[in-house]
């Protein structure tokens, strides 16, 4: 931090979104896709229900399958940094 304060160049690498933010984006996108899709194919509403059920299960069990899957994506492998979030703790245990 002192190096940075004195004007030194810092290479932080490629930045990525926090894992929890990625989960919110993915879950929200799937819910919207289910709602929009249900205007054409009524059974698409079940996608939204499935995602909602998954979010409830994630909260009750304190696990997140979507977060663990996103953590394995290539954009989350390089320059990984701990944030102290619950998802970080889950992925470190494995």
JSON list of C-alpha atoms in Angstrom, two decimals:
[
{"chain": "A", "resi": 1, "resn": "UNK", "atom": "CA", "xyz": [0.00, 0.00, 0.00]},
{"chain": "A", "resi": 2, "resn": "UNK", "atom": "CA", "xyz": [2.88, 2.35, 0.71]},
{"chain": "A", "resi": 3, "resn": "UNK", "atom": "CA", "xyz": [4.27, 1.63, -2.76]},
{"chain": "A", "resi": 4, "resn": "UNK", "atom": "CA", "xyz": [0.95, 2.60, -4.29]},
{"chain": "A", "resi": 5, "resn": "UNK", "atom": "CA", "xyz": [0.68, 5.75, -2.15]},
{"chain": "A", "resi": 6, "resn": "UNK", "atom": "CA", "xyz": [4.07, 6.93, -3.36]},
{"chain": "A", "resi": 7, "resn": "UNK", "atom": "CA", "xyz": [2.93, 6.59, -6.97]},
{"chain": "A", "resi": 8, "resn": "UNK", "atom": "CA", "xyz": [4.42, 3.18, -7.72]},
{"chain": "A", "resi": 9, "resn": "UNK", "atom": "CA", "xyz": [2.85, 1.16, -10.49]},
{"chain": "A", "resi": 10, "resn": "UNK", "atom": "CA", "xyz": [0.67, -1.73, -9.33]},
{"chain": "A", "resi": 11, "resn": "UNK", "atom": "CA", "xyz": [-0.38, -4.54, -11.66]},
{"chain": "A", "resi": 12, "resn": "UNK", "atom": "CA", "xyz": [-3.56, -6.08, -10.26]},
{"chain": "A", "resi": 13, "resn": "UNK", "atom": "CA", "xyz": [-4.19, -8.35, -13.24]},
{"chain": "A", "resi": 14, "resn": "UNK", "atom": "CA", "xyz": [-7.56, -8.87, -14.79]},
{"chain": "A", "resi": 15, "resn": "UNK", "atom": "CA", "xyz": [-10.35, -8.04, -12.35]},
{"chain": "A", "resi": 16, "resn": "UNK", "atom": "CA", "xyz": [-13.54, -10.08, -12.10]},
{"chain": "A", "resi": 17, "resn": "UNK", "atom": "CA", "xyz": [-16.81, -9.63, -10.26]},
{"chain": "A", "resi": 18, "resn": "UNK", "atom": "CA", "xyz": [-17.28, -10.99, -6.76]},
{"chain": "A", "resi": 19, "resn": "UNK", "atom": "CA", "xyz": [-18.68, -14.53, -6.82]},
{"chain": "A", "resi": 20, "resn": "UNK", "atom": "CA", "xyz": [-21.88, -13.56, -5.01]},
{"chain": "A", "resi": 21, "resn": "UNK", "atom": "CA", "xyz": [-22.51, -10.84, -7.60]},
{"chain": "A", "resi": 22, "resn": "UNK", "atom": "CA", "xyz": [-22.07, -13.39, -10.38]},
{"chain": "A", "resi": 23, "resn": "UNK", "atom": "CA", "xyz": [-24.60, -15.68, -8.68]},
{"chain": "A", "resi": 24, "resn": "UNK", "atom": "CA", "xyz": [-27.13, -12.84, -8.41]},
{"chain": "A", "resi": 25, "resn": "UNK", "atom": "CA", "xyz": [-26.66, -12.02, -12.10]},
{"chain": "A", "resi": 26, "resn": "UNK", "atom": "CA", "xyz": [-27.03, -15.66, -13.20]},
{"chain": "A", "resi": 27, "resn": "UNK", "atom": "CA", "xyz": [-30.04, -16.37, -10.99]},
{"chain": "A", "resi": 28, "resn": "UNK", "atom": "CA", "xyz": [-31.78, -13.13, -11.91]},
{"chain": "A", "resi": 29, "resn": "UNK", "atom": "CA", "xyz": [-31.14, -13.71, -15.61]},
{"chain": "A", "resi": 30, "resn": "UNK", "atom": "CA", "xyz": [-32.61, -17.21, -15.40]},
{"chain": "A", "resi": 31, "resn": "UNK", "atom": "CA", "xyz": [-35.71, -15.92, -13.61]},
{"chain": "A", "resi": 32, "resn": "UNK", "atom": "CA", "xyz": [-36.26, -13.19, -16.20]},
{"chain": "A", "resi": 33, "resn": "UNK", "atom": "CA", "xyz": [-35.67, -15.71, -19.02]},
{"chain": "A", "resi": 34, "resn": "UNK", "atom": "CA", "xyz": [-38.29, -18.01, -17.47]},
{"chain": "A", "resi": 35, "resn": "UNK", "atom": "CA", "xyz": [-40.83, -15.21, -17.21]},
{"chain": "A", "resi": 36, "resn": "UNK", "atom": "CA", "xyz": [-40.21, -13.88, -20.71]},
{"chain": "A", "resi": 37, "resn": "UNK", "atom": "CA", "xyz": [-40.08, -17.39, -22.13]},
{"chain": "A", "resi": 38, "resn": "UNK", "atom": "CA", "xyz": [-43.40, -18.27, -20.50]},
{"chain": "A", "resi": 39, "resn": "UNK", "atom": "CA", "xyz": [-45.14, -15.76, -22.76]},
{"chain": "A", "resi": 40, "resn": "UNK", "atom": "CA", "xyz": [-44.28, -18.07, -25.68]},
{"chain": "A", "resi": 41, "resn": "UNK", "atom": "CA", "xyz": [-43.99, -21.44, -23.93]},
{"chain": "A", "resi": 42, "resn": "UNK", "atom": "CA", "xyz": [-46.03, -21.55, -20.69]},
{"chain": "A", "resi": 43, "resn": "UNK", "atom": "CA", "xyz": [-43.91, -24.35, -19.22]},
{"chain": "A", "resi": 44, "resn": "UNK", "atom": "CA", "xyz": [-40.87, -22.02, -19.19]},
{"chain": "A", "resi": 45, "resn": "UNK", "atom": "CA", "xyz": [-42.26, -20.54, -15.96]},
{"chain": "A", "resi": 46, "resn": "UNK", "atom": "CA", "xyz": [-40.89, -23.64, -14.21]},
{"chain": "A", "resi": 47, "resn": "UNK", "atom": "CA", "xyz": [-37.37, -22.37, -14.85]},
{"chain": "A", "resi": 48, "resn": "UNK", "atom": "CA", "xyz": [-38.13, -19.40, -12.59]},
{"chain": "A", "resi": 49, "resn": "UNK", "atom": "CA", "xyz": [-39.63, -21.71, -9.98]},
{"chain": "A", "resi": 50, "resn": "UNK", "atom": "CA", "xyz": [-36.62, -24.01, -10.11]},
{"chain": "A", "resi": 51, "resn": "UNK", "atom": "CA", "xyz": [-34.21, -21.10, -9.61]},
{"chain": "A", "resi": 52, "resn": "UNK", "atom": "CA", "xyz": [-36.34, -19.74, -6.75]},
{"chain": "A", "resi": 53, "resn": "UNK", "atom": "CA", "xyz": [-36.36, -23.16, -5.09]},
{"chain": "A", "resi": 54, "resn": "UNK", "atom": "CA", "xyz": [-32.60, -23.39, -5.52]},
{"chain": "A", "resi": 55, "resn": "UNK", "atom": "CA", "xyz": [-32.13, -20.02, -3.84]},
{"chain": "A", "resi": 56, "resn": "UNK", "atom": "CA", "xyz": [-34.32, -21.07, -0.91]},
{"chain": "A", "resi": 57, "resn": "UNK", "atom": "CA", "xyz": [-32.36, -24.35, -0.57]},
{"chain": "A", "resi": 58, "resn": "UNK", "atom": "CA", "xyz": [-29.07, -22.42, -0.76]},
{"chain": "A", "resi": 59, "resn": "UNK", "atom": "CA", "xyz": [-30.17, -20.17, 2.09]},
{"chain": "A", "resi": 60, "resn": "UNK", "atom": "CA", "xyz": [-31.47, -22.97, 4.30]},
{"chain": "A", "resi": 61, "resn": "UNK", "atom": "CA", "xyz": [-28.51, -25.29, 3.75]},
{"chain": "A", "resi": 62, "resn": "UNK", "atom": "CA", "xyz": [-25.87, -22.51, 3.60]},
{"chain": "A", "resi": 63, "resn": "UNK", "atom": "CA", "xyz": [-24.51, -23.98, 0.36]},
{"chain": "A", "resi": 64, "resn": "UNK", "atom": "CA", "xyz": [-24.64, -22.66, -3.17]},
{"chain": "A", "resi": 65, "resn": "UNK", "atom": "CA", "xyz": [-24.34, -25.06, -6.09]},
{"chain": "A", "resi": 66, "resn": "UNK", "atom": "CA", "xyz": [-24.45, -22.20, -8.60]},
{"chain": "A", "resi": 67, "resn": "UNK", "atom": "CA", "xyz": [-21.68, -20.38, -6.73]},
{"chain": "A", "resi": 68, "resn": "UNK", "atom": "CA", "xyz": [-19.53, -23.49, -6.65]},
{"chain": "A", "resi": 69, "resn": "UNK", "atom": "CA", "xyz": [-20.09, -24.03, -10.38]},
{"chain": "A", "resi": 70, "resn": "UNK", "atom": "CA", "xyz": [-19.26, -20.39, -11.17]},
{"chain": "A", "resi": 71, "resn": "UNK", "atom": "CA", "xyz": [-16.12, -20.61, -9.02]},
{"chain": "A", "resi": 72, "resn": "UNK", "atom": "CA", "xyz": [-14.80, -23.26, -11.43]},
{"chain": "A", "resi": 73, "resn": "UNK", "atom": "CA", "xyz": [-15.24, -21.03, -14.48]},
{"chain": "A", "resi": 74, "resn": "UNK", "atom": "CA", "xyz": [-12.02, -19.86, -16.18]},
{"chain": "A", "resi": 75, "resn": "UNK", "atom": "CA", "xyz": [-12.61, -16.17, -15.46]},
{"chain": "A", "resi": 76, "resn": "UNK", "atom": "CA", "xyz": [-12.61, -16.96, -11.73]},
{"chain": "A", "resi": 77, "resn": "UNK", "atom": "CA", "xyz": [-9.38, -18.96, -11.79]},
{"chain": "A", "resi": 78, "resn": "UNK", "atom": "CA", "xyz": [-6.87, -16.26, -12.72]},
{"chain": "A", "resi": 79, "resn": "UNK", "atom": "CA", "xyz": [-5.99, -13.66, -10.11]},
{"chain": "A", "resi": 80, "resn": "UNK", "atom": "CA", "xyz": [-8.38, -15.15, -7.59]},
{"chain": "A", "resi": 81, "resn": "UNK", "atom": "CA", "xyz": [-8.66, -13.16, -4.42]},
{"chain": "A", "resi": 82, "resn": "UNK", "atom": "CA", "xyz": [-10.38, -13.94, -1.14]},
{"chain": "A", "resi": 83, "resn": "UNK", "atom": "CA", "xyz": [-13.26, -11.66, -0.21]},
{"chain": "A", "resi": 84, "resn": "UNK", "atom": "CA", "xyz": [-14.25, -13.25, 3.08]},
{"chain": "A", "resi": 85, "resn": "UNK", "atom": "CA", "xyz": [-17.72, -14.05, 1.74]},
{"chain": "A", "resi": 86, "resn": "UNK", "atom": "CA", "xyz": [-19.64, -17.20, 2.59]},
{"chain": "A", "resi": 87, "resn": "UNK", "atom": "CA", "xyz": [-19.08, -18.49, -0.93]},
{"chain": "A", "resi": 88, "resn": "UNK", "atom": "CA", "xyz": [-15.30, -18.08, -0.55]},
{"chain": "A", "resi": 89, "resn": "UNK", "atom": "CA", "xyz": [-15.44, -20.13, 2.62]},
{"chain": "A", "resi": 90, "resn": "UNK", "atom": "CA", "xyz": [-17.40, -22.88, 0.87]},
{"chain": "A", "resi": 91, "resn": "UNK", "atom": "CA", "xyz": [-15.04, -23.09, -2.08]},
{"chain": "A", "resi": 92, "resn": "UNK", "atom": "CA", "xyz": [-11.95, -23.15, 0.19]},
{"chain": "A", "resi": 93, "resn": "UNK", "atom": "CA", "xyz": [-13.27, -26.19, 2.09]},
{"chain": "A", "resi": 94, "resn": "UNK", "atom": "CA", "xyz": [-13.36, -28.33, -1.07]}
]
